[in-house]
Each structure stands twice: as C-alpha cells, then as structure tokens.
Coordinates of C-alpha atoms in Angstrom, one line a residue:
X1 CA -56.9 -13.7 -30.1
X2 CA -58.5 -10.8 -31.6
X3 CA -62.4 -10.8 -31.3
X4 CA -62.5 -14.1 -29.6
X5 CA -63.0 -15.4 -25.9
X6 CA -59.9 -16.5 -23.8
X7 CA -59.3 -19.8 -23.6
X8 CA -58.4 -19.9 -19.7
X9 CA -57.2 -17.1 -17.2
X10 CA -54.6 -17.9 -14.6
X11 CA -55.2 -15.2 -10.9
X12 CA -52.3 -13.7 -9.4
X13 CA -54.4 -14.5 -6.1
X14 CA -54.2 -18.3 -6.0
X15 CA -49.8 -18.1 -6.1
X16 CA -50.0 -20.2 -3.0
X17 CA -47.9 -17.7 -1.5
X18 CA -50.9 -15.5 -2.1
X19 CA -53.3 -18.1 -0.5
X20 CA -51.6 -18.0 2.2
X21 CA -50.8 -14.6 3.2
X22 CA -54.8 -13.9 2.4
X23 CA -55.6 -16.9 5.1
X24 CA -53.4 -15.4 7.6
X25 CA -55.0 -11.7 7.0
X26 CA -58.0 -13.1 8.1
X27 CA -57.3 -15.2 11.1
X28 CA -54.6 -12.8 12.5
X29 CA -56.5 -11.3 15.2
X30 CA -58.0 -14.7 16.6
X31 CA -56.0 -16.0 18.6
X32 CA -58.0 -19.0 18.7
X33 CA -57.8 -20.1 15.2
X34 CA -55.8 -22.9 14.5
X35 CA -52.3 -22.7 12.9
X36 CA -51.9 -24.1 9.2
X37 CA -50.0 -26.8 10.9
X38 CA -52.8 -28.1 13.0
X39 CA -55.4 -26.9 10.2
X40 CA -55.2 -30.8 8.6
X41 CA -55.9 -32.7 11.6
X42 CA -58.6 -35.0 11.6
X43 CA -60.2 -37.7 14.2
X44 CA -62.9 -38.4 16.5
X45 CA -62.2 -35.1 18.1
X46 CA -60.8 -33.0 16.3
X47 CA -62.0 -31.0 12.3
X48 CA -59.9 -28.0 13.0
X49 CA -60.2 -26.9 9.1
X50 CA -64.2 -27.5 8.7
X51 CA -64.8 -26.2 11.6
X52 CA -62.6 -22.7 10.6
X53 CA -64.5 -22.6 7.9
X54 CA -68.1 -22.3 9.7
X55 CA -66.9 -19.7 12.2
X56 CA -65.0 -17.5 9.5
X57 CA -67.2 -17.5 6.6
X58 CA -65.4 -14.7 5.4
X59 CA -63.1 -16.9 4.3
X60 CA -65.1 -18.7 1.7
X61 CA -66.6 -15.1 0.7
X62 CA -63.0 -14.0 0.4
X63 CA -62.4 -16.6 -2.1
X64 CA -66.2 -16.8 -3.6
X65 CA -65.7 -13.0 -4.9
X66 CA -61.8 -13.6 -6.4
X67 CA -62.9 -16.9 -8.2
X68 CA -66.2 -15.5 -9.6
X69 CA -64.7 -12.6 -10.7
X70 CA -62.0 -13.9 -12.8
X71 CA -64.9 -16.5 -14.0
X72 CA -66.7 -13.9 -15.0
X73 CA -64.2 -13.2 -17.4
X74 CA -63.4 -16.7 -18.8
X75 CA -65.3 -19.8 -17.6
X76 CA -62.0 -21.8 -17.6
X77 CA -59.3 -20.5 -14.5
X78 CA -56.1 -22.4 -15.2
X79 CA -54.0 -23.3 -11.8
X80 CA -50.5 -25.2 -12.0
X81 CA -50.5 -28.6 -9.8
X82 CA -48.2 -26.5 -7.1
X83 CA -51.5 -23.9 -6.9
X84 CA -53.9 -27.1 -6.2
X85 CA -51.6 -28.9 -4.3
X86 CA -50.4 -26.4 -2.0
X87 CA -53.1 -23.9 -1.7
X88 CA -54.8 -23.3 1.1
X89 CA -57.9 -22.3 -0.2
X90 CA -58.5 -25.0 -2.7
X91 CA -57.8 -27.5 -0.5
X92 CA -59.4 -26.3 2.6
X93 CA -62.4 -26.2 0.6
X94 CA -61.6 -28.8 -1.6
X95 CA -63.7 -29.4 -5.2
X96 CA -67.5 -29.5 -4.5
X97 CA -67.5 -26.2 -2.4
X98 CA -65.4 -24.8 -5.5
X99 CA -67.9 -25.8 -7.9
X100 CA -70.7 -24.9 -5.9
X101 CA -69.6 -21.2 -5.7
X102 CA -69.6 -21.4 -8.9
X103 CA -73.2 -22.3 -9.6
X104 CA -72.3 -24.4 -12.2
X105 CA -75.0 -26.9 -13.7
X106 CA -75.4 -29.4 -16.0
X107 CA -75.0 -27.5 -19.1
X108 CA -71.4 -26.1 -17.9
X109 CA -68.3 -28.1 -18.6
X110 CA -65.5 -27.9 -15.8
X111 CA -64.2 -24.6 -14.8
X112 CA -60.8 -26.0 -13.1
X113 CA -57.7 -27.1 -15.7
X114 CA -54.8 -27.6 -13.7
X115 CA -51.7 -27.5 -15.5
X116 CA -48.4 -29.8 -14.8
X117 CA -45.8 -31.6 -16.4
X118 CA -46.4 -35.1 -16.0
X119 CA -48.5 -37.7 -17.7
X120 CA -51.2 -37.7 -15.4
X121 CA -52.4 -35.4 -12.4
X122 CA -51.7 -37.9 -9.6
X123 CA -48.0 -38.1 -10.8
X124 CA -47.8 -34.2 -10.8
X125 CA -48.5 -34.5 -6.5
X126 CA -45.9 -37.3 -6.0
X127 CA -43.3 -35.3 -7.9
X128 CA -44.3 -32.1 -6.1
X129 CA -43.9 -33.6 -2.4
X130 CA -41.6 -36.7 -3.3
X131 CA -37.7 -36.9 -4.1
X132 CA -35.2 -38.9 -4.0
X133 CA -31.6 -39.1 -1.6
X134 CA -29.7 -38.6 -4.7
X135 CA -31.8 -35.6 -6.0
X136 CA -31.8 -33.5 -2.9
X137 CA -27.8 -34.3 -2.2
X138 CA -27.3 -33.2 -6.1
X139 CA -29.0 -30.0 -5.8
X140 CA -27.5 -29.4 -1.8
X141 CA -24.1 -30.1 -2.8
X142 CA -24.8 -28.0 -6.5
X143 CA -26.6 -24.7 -3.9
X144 CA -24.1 -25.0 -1.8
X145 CA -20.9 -27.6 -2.7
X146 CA -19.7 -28.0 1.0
X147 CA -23.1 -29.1 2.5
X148 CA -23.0 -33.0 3.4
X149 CA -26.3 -34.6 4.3
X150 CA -26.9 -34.9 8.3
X151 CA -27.5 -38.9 7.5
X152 CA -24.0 -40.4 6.7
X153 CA -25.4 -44.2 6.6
X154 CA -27.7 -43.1 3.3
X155 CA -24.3 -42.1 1.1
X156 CA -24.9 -46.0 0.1
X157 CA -28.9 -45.5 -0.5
X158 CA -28.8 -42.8 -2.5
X159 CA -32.3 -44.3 -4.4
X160 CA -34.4 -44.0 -1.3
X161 CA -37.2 -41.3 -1.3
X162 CA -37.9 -38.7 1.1
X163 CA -39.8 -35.9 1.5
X164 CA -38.8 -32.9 -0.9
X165 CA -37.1 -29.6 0.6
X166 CA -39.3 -26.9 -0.6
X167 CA -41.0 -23.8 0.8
X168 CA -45.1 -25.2 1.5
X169 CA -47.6 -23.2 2.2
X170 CA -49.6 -25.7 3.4
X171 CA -47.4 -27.3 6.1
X172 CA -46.4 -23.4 6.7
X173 CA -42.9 -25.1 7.3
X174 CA -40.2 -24.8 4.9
X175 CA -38.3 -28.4 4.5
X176 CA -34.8 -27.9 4.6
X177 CA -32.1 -30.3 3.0
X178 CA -31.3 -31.4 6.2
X179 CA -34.7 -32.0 7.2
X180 CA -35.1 -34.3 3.9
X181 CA -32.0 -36.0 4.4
X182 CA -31.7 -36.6 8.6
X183 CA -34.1 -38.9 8.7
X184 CA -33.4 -42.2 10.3
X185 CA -33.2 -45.5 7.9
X186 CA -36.5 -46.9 8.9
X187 CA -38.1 -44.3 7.3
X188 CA -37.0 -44.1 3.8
X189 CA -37.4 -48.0 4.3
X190 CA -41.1 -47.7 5.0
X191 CA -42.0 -44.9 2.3
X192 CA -40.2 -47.0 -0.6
X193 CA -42.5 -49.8 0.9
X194 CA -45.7 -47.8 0.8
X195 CA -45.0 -46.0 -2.3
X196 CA -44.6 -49.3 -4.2
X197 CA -47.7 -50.7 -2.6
X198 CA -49.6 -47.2 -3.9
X199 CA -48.0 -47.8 -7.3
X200 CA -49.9 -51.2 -7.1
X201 CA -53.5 -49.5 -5.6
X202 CA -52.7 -51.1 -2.2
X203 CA -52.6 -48.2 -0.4
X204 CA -53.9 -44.4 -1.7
X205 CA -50.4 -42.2 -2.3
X206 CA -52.5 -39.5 -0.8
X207 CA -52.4 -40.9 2.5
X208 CA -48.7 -42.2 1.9
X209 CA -47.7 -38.7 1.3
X210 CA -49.4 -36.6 4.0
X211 CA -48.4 -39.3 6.8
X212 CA -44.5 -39.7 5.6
X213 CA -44.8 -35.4 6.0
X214 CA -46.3 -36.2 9.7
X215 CA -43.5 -38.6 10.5
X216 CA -41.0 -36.4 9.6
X217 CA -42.1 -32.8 10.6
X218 CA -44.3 -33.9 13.6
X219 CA -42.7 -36.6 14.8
X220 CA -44.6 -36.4 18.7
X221 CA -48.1 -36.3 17.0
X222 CA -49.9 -39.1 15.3
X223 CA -49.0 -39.5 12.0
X224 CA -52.1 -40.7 11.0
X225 CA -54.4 -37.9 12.0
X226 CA -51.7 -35.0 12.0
X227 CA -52.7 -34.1 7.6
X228 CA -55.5 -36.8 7.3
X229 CA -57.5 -34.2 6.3
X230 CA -54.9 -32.6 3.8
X231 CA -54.9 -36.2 2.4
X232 CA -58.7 -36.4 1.5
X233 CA -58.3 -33.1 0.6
X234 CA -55.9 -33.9 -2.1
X235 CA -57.4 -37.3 -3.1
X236 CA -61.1 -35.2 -3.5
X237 CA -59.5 -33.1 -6.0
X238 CA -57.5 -36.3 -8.0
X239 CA -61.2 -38.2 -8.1
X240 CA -62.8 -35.1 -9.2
X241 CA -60.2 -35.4 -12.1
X242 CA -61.3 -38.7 -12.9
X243 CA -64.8 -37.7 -13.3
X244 CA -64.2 -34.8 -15.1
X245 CA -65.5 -32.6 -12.8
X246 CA -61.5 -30.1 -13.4
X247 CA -59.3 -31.0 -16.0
X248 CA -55.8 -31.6 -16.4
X249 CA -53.4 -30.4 -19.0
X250 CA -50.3 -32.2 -20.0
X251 CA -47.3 -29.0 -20.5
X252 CA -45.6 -31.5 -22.3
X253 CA -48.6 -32.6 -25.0
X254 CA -48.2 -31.7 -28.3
X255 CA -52.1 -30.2 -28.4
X256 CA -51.0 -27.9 -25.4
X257 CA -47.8 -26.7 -27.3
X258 CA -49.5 -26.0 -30.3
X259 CA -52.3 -24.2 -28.3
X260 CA -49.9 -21.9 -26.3
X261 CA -47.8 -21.3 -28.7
X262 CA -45.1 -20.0 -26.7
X263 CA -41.5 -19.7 -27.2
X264 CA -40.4 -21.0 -23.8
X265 CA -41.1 -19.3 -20.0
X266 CA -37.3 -18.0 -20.2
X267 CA -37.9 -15.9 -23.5
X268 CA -41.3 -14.8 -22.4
X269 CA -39.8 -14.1 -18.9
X270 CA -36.9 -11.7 -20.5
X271 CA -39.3 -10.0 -22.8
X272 CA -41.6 -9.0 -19.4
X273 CA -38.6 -8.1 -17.2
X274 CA -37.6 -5.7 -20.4
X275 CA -41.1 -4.3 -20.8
X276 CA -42.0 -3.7 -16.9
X277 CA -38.9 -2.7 -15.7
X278 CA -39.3 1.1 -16.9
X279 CA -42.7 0.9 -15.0
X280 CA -41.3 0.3 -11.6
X281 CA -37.8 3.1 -12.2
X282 CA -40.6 5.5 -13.7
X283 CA -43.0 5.2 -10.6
X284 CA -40.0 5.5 -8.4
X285 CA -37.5 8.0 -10.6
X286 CA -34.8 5.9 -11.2
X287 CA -32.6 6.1 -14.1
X288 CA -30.5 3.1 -14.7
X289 CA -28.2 0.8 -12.4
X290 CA -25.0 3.0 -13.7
X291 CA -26.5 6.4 -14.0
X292 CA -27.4 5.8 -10.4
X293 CA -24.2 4.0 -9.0
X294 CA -22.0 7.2 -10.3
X295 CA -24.9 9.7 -9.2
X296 CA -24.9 8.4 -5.8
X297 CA -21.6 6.8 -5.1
X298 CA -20.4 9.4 -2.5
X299 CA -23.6 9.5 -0.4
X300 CA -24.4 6.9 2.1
X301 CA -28.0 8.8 2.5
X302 CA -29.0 7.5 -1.1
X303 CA -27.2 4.0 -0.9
X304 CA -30.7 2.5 -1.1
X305 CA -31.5 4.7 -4.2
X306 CA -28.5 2.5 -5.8
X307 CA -29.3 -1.0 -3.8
X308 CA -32.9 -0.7 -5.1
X309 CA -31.8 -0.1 -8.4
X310 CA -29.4 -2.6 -8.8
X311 CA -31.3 -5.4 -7.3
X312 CA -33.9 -4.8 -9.9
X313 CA -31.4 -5.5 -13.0
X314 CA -30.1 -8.4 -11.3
X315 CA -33.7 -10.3 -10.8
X316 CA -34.6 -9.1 -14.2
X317 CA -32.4 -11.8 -15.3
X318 CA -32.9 -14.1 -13.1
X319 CA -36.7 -16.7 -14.3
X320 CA -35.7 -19.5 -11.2
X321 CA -37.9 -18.0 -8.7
X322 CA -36.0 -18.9 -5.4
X323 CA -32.7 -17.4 -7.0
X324 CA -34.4 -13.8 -7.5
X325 CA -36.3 -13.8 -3.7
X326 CA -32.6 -14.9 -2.4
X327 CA -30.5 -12.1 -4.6
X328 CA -33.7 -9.9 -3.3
X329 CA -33.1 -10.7 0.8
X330 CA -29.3 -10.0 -0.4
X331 CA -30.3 -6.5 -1.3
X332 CA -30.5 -5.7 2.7
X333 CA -33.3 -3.3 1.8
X334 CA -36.2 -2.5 3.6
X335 CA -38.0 -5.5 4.5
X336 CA -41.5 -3.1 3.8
X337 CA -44.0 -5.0 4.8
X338 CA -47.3 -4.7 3.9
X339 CA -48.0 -2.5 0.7
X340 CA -47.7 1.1 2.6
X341 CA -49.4 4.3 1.1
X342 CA -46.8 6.6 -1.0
X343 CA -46.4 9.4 -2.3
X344 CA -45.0 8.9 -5.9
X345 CA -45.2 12.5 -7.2
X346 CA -42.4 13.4 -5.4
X347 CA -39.2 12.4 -7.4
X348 CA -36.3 10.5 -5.8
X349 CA -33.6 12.8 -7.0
X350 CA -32.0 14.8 -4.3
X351 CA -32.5 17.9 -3.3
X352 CA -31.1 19.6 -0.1
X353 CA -30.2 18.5 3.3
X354 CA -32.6 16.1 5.4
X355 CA -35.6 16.4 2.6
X356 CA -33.4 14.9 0.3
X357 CA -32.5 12.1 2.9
X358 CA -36.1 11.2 3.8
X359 CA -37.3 11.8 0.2
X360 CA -34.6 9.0 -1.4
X361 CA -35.3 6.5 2.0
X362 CA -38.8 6.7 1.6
X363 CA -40.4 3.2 2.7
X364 CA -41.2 2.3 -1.3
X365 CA -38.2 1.5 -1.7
X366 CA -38.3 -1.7 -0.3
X367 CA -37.7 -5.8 -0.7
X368 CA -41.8 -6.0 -1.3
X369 CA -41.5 -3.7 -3.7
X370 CA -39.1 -5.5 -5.4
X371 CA -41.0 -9.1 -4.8
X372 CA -44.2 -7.4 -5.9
X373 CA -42.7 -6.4 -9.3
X374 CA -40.5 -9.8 -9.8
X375 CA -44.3 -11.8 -8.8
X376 CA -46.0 -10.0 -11.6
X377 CA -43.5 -10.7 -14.2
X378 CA -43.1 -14.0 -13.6
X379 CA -47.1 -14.4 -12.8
X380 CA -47.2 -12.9 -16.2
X381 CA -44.8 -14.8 -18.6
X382 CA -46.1 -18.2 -16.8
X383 CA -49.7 -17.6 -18.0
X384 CA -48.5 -16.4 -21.3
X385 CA -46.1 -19.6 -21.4
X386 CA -49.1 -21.7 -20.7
X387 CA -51.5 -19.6 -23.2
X388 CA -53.9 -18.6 -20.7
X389 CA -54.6 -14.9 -19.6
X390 CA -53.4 -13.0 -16.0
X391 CA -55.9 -11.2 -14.1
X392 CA -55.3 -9.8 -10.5
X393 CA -58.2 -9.5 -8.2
X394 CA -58.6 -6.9 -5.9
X395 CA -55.3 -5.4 -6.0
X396 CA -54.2 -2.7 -3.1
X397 CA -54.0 0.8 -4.6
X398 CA -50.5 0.9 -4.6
X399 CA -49.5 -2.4 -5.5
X400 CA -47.6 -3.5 -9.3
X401 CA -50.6 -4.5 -10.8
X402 CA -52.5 -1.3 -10.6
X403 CA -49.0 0.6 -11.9
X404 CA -49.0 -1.5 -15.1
X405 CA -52.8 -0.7 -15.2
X406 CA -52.4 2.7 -15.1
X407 CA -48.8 3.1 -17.4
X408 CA -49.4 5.1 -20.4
X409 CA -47.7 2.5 -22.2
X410 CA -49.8 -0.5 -21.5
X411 CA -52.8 1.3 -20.2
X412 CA -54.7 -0.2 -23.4
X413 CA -53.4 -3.9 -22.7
X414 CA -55.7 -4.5 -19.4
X415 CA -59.4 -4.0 -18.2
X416 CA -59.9 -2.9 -15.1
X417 CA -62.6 -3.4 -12.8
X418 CA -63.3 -1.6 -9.4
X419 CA -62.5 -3.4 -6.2
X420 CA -65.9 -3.5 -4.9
X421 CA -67.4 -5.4 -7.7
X422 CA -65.3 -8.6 -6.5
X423 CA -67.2 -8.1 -2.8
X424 CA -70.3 -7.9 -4.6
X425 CA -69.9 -11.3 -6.3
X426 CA -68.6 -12.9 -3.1
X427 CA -71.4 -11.8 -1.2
X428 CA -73.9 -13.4 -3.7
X429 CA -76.0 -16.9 -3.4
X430 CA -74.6 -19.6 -6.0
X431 CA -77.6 -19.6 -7.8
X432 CA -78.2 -16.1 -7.8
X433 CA -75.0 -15.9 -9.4
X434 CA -75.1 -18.1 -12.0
X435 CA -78.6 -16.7 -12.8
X436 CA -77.0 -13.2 -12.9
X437 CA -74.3 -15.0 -15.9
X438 CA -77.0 -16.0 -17.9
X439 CA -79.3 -12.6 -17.7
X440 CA -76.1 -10.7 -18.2
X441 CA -74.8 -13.0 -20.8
X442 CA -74.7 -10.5 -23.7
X443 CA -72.7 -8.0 -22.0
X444 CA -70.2 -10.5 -20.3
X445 CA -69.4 -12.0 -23.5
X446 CA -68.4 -8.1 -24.9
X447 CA -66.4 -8.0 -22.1
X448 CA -64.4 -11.0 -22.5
X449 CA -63.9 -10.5 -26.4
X450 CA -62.1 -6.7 -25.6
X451 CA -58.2 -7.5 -26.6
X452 CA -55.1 -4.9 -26.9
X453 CA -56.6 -3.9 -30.2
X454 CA -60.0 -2.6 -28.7
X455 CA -60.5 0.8 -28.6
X456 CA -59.7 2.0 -24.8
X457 CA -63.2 3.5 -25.3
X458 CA -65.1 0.1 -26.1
X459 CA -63.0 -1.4 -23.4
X460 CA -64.1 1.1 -21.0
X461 CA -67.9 0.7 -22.1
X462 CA -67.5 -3.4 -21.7
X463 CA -66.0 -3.1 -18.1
X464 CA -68.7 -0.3 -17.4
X465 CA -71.3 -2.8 -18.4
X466 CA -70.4 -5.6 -16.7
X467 CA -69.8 -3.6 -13.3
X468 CA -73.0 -2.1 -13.7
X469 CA -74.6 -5.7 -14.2
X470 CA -73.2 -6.9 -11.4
X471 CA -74.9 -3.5 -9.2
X472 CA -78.0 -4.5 -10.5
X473 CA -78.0 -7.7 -9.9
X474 CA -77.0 -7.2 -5.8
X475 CA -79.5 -4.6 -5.3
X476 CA -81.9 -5.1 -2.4
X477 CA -85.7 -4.5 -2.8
X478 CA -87.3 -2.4 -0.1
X479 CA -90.5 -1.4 0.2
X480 CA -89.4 1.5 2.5
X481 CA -86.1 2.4 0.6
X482 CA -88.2 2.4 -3.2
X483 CA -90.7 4.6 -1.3
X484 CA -87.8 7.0 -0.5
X485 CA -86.5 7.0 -3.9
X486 CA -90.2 8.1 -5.1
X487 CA -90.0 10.2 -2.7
X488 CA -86.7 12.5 -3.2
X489 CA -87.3 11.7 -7.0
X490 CA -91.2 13.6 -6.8
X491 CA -89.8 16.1 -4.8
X492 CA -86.6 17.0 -6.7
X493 CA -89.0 17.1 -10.1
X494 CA -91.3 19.7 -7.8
X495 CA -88.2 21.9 -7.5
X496 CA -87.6 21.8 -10.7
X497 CA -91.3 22.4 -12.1
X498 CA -91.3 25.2 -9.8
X499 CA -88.0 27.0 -10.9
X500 CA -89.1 26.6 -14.3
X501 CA -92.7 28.2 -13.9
X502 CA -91.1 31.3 -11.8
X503 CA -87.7 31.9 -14.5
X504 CA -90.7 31.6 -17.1
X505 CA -93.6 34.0 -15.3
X506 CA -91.7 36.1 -13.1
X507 CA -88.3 36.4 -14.1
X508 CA -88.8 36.2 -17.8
X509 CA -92.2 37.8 -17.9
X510 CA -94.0 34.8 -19.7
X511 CA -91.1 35.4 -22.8
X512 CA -88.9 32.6 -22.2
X513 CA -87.6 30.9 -25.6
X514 CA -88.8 27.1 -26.3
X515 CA -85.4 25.8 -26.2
X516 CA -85.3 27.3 -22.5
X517 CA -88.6 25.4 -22.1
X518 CA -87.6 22.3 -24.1
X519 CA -84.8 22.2 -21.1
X520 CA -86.6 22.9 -18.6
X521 CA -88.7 19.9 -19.2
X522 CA -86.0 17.5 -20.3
X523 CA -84.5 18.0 -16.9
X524 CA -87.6 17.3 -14.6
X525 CA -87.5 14.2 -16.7
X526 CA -83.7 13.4 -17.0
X527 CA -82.1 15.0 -13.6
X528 CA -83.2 12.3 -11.2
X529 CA -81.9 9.4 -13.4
X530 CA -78.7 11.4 -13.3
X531 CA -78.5 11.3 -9.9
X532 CA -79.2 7.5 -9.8
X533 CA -76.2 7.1 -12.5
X534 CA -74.0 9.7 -9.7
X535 CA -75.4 7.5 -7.0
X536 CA -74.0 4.4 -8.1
X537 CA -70.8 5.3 -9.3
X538 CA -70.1 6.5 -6.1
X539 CA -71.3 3.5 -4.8
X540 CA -68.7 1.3 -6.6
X541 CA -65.8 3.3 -6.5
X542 CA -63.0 1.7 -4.9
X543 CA -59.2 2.3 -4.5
X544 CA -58.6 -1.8 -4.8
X545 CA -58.6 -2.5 -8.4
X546 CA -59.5 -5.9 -10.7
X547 CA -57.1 -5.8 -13.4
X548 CA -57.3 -8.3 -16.4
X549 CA -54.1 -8.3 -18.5
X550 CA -54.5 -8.9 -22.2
X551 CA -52.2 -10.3 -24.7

C-alpha cells in the first residue's frame, strides 16, 4: 500500500459497544431522557428518539466530528452489519443525516461499505437477530451441556425460529438462551408465518423482526409501536443499499478475498496478540506469566500483579470475543471503570512495606485494562482481515490506543492527530465542510498516502498540515478580535523597533555589526508570526488523541 490511498478505514468508535457507552455518556445526567429501550417507540404520541436528538444535539456533534474525522482520512469507513444493525448512532440517525454530515454531493460516490457474510445485506440482519430452536439448544447445550431449554413442548420443533441470544446494544438487553427458547408455541408459530410471508415481499422482515423482539422482551407494551422506529430505521439503511447510496461487501466474494488479502482473522488475530502484548506488560512492568507466578507466589498483596498477568496470556489466545470478556470477568480483578489517570513511571515491582502494596494494587490493573487491550487487538486484526485500515478517534490519554501510539516500537506505524481537531470538525456546517475537503485537498491527500515506510518526519509534517487546515478553516472573523491582533502585533513590532534603536545608539554607541541589524529587523518582521504559530498550537493541543494505524 506504499504511496497509495486506503481503500476503507474501519473506527474503533462505531464497536457498538462503543456506541453505546458514548450515548450513555451523554444522557447520563438527564434523568429525563429516555432509555434505549423506549428510544424506538413510535406512534401518534410518542418520537422518543427524534425528539432526543433535537434537545441533545451534542449527540449528532459527537458523532459528526468522529465520522468526519476518520473521512477525512479515507472517503470510504467500512462498518460490519452488527456495527449498522446494532448501533445506536447509525440507526438513531439513520442514512440521510449520515450523509448529510458528510456533505457529500453529486460528484462523491458512497462513503458507507458495510461488510457481512451473506449474499445480500438484508440477509446479513435476519441472520444477526434470527435463529433457529435447534441452533440456540446446540450452542446452550455445547456452552454449558447440562442447560435444557425452559420450553419442553419445542424438543419436537426444533426448526422453529426465535429471536437470537446475544448481547444488543440496541435493545440494551442481553437475550439469554432461556429468553430465546421460553417462549410459548404461538410464537414461533407466528414468526415462521411472517417470516415466509417477508421471504415472499408480503410483509417487510424489518417490521417482522423488531415486533417478534417486542413480543418477546416487552410483552405488556404494544408490539407494534414498542421498535417501530428501530424498524424504519433498519429498513432506511437496507433501501439506501438498494440505491446505492452505502454499499455492501460480500466477506465471502472472491473480489473481496483477493482485495484483502488476508490469511484468516485467527492468524492475523495471533500475530496482534504477539505484537501488543509487550506494550501493555511494558506500560505496566510485567515480566511474563511464570516469572511473575514464582516472583509473587508467596504474597497475597501482589496476587493481582499475577491475575493481571495471567489473564492477559490466556485472552491472547483466545479470537471468539465472548470467550476472552468471560475468561476476563473470571480474572476477579478490578472491575476499573472508566479509564482512571495513572501514574506509569512508577514500576510494579515491589519495594517495601505498604508502598509496595499500593504501588502493585494500583487501579491500572484492572478488567478495563484488560478489555481495552483485547478490544484493540481484535478491532485491529478484523480491519486488517477485511483489508481496510483502524483509526481511533478521540482516544482518553491513557487509554490502549494512545500506548501503541506512543511505543517506540510502532510509534512509526500510526498518525496521530490531536483530540481537539475531531471537536472542530464536529462543530462545522456540512457544507462548510465539504468545502474545507476540497480547498484542503492537496494536503489531505499527503496525509492519507503516509504508510509505515514514511519517514516519521514527513508523517509528522502531513498530520501537522492537515490539523492546521482544519484551524484555519474554523476560525471566526471578527472585526473587533482582527483589530486586536493589529493591535498587539503593531505594538509588539514598536517594542522591538525600539530595543533595536537604543542596543544600536545607546548601548552600542551607533557600532552595532549588520548581522546584529539584519536581526533586529528580521525579528520585527518574523516575531509576531511566531507568536501566531505559538498561539495556535496551544490552541489545539489536547491530551485526547486521533490515532490512525497503518499497515
């Protein structure tokens, strides 16, 4: 990929995990907000989501600055069907507003591909929401081999559907086996009914979905308004596939094979696990799992030095998600949170006495800690699986992302961008943005060809440029604060005139060398321009980081 534009970045913010832990930031100190639960319903009286929307527009802005951001960097963001289908955002705002934000016009092809691993994008959301009896019971009794479903008259129905028992972020409900399989025998009846009628366009699967998830995990409210709006939702997004307004990639398609080129997510996954893992024991001064276990076998004080390290060579092996977050609960860690400041200069060996014991229970070593660095990985060998880039937008200061980004070893394998940029780009119009890509079109394209084999000094020009691009483009236009500017800048040249004229008259006695005066002039002329470049590097500095990941 040397010299040439990505084809598509994938954004650690749109895991729908991620969605929805940024949704819940947002609304968590209105108490009036609706839940996500209630977020879908929709009749005469009721448009809980659009109405959120309206009275938090932070929300959109929120997602405005992550999505430009990583567009600014390739005009193609790749999402898999479960990103689409069960994030918030997306969905909530649904494809218009998405494009809109954008600012995309005629001469832009789609910015969306969705990527799945069916034939077509409407068979991706019936496989993501819909099972069957003899599925879930295969994979309850293979989890856990003495679990028997709660419904004993479906051991002869085993072909029925039901709803699927996975973790959604947009019900905020997890469906449990028992949840999939205890429902009475009317309803399987009536969703194999409806889902042949959808096969036969008698009924939109959309709405066969979303009400079959009413009836089962709201079974007092209507089914019919409970996720009406989570239905159009979806069915907006499946239309604006049809026109070609996103795309959709087939994983399975021979073109997309030979485009990714990838040796399957399991090797790419074991080749990450290998290559971060020193990251996260260096930040924290571990050594390995056995150096550790013999160094701290006798000392209950460090036992989380050894759980921490342990835990991380176990889910280091581990590519099936659910199995490395259950190992990871296993752990009995430190639940930590939110990401929490630390200290990381100070090492985790021990010491003496109590220091020793706060220094090796310190609150980084923690299950988030942990999840953060098992997220990345696998964020990180799924975009490289699916050929497409990994950026992280606006990532805390002392989150994984910003340790890779910093890492001696693969400091020249990302770009990074300061936080405040994103906030910038969120903040701006749709058309002022996309007539900021077009007038900064030359140095965004730079910035998008930089790869590992750029020089870390061309890669820190590109970033600079682009950053600085984006100031420019966001400043206001004041009479009174351009008058000010004139101002300081007429005055600080005064100064400067003036310390000249006395080193050369008084203090020199009219002898002062021409390269003295050769100075002297340069910096009346020069010296306020420096303070404009001081001014707005403070201005952008941030502790939250943009990091794209090359490969």
């Amino acid at each position: 990929m040397s010299g040439t534009q990505p084809y598509a970045t994938m954004v650690t913010n749109f895991d729908s995990t991620e969605q929805r832990t940024a949704w819940e930031r947002f609304l968590k100190d209105d108490k009036t907000a609706p839940s996500i639960r209630n977020l879908w319903i929709r009749d005469d009286s009721q448009r809980p989501c659009e109405w959120l929307l309206n009275s938090h527009t932070e929300l959109a802005t929120y997602f405005a600055g992550v999505i430009r951001t990583a567009y600014l960097y390739c005009n193609r963001i790749m999402l898999t069907d479960a990103q689409l289908f069960d994030g918030i955002f997306f969905l909530a705002l649904g494809p218009t507003i998405v494009n809109g934000i954008l600012g995309k016009s005629y001469k832009d092809g789609p910015a969306i591909i969705v990527s799945g691993r069916k034939k077509t994008l409407k068979q991706c959301l019936k496989a993501f929401t819909i099972s069957t009896i003899a599925n879930v019971q295969r994979a309850t009794n293979t989890e856990t081999p003495s679990a028997q479903p709660e419904n004993p008259n479906l051991q002869r129905t085993t072909n029925h559907h039901t709803i699927r028992p996975l973790e959604y972020c947009v019900y905020g409900h997890t469906v449990s086996p028992e949840e999939s399989l205890g429902q009475p025998e009317s309803f399987y009846a009536s969703l194999d009914e409806r889902l042949a009628k959808a096969q036969r366009g008698e009924e939109k699967l959309t709405t066969v979905i979303a009400q079959a998830y009413a009836c089962a995990l709201c079974p007092e409210e209507n089914p019919t308004s409970q996720y009406r709006f989570l239905a159009q939702r979806w069915q907006e997004w499946l239309d604006a596939e049809q026109q070609g307004l996103i795309l959709y990639e087939n994983q399975n398609d021979v073109q997309a094979q030979n485009r990714a080129n990838s040796e399957g997510f399991n090797k790419h996954f074991a080749h990450y696990a290998s290559d971060y893992a020193p990251v996260l024991r260096k930040k924290y001064r571990l050594s390995s799992p056995e150096s550790t276990n013999m160094a701290y076998a006798t000392s209950d004080a460090n036992d989380n030095i050894s759980k921490f390290a342990t835990t991380l060579e176990a889910i280091a092996a581990m590519p099936k998600r659910s199995d490395a977050f259950t190992r990871i609960e296993q752990s009995k860690l430190p639940d930590g949170g939110s990401h929490e400041p630390c200290d990381t200069n100070q090492s985790h060996r021990p010491s003496s006495g109590t220091d020793s014991k706060k220094e090796m229970n310190g609150p980084q070593l923690t299950q988030r800690a942990l999840r953060d660095w098992y997220q990345f990985v696998y964020q990180r060998s799924l975009a490289r699986h699916l050929g497409a880039h990994l950026i992280a937008v606006s990532t805390p200061p002392n989150s994984f992302e910003q340790m890779v980004a910093a890492d001696q070893r693969t400091r020249r394998s990302s770009l990074v961008l300061t936080g405040k940029i994103t906030d910038r780009l969120g903040g701006m119009p749709a058309t002022r943005f996309s007539t900021f890509r077009y007038e900064s079109r030359s140095a965004i394209k730079r910035w998008q060809q930089c790869t590992p084999v750029t020089s870390q000094h061309e890669q820190r020009v590109s970033t600079r440029n682009v950053a600085y691009a984006v100031q420019q483009a966001t400043e206001e236009r004041s009479l009174v604060e351009d008058g000010k500017n004139m101002l300081w800048g007429t005055l600080l040249a005064g100064i400067l005139a003036l310390l000249s004229a006395l080193t050369d008259n008084i203090w020199l006695n009219g002898n002062a060398p021409l390269w003295l005066i050769v100075l002297a002039a340069w910096s009346i002329a020069v010296v306020p321009n420096l303070i404009d470049v001081a001014q707005w590097l403070w201005d952008v500095h941030s502790t939250s980081k943009t990091v794209v990941y090359l490969q």
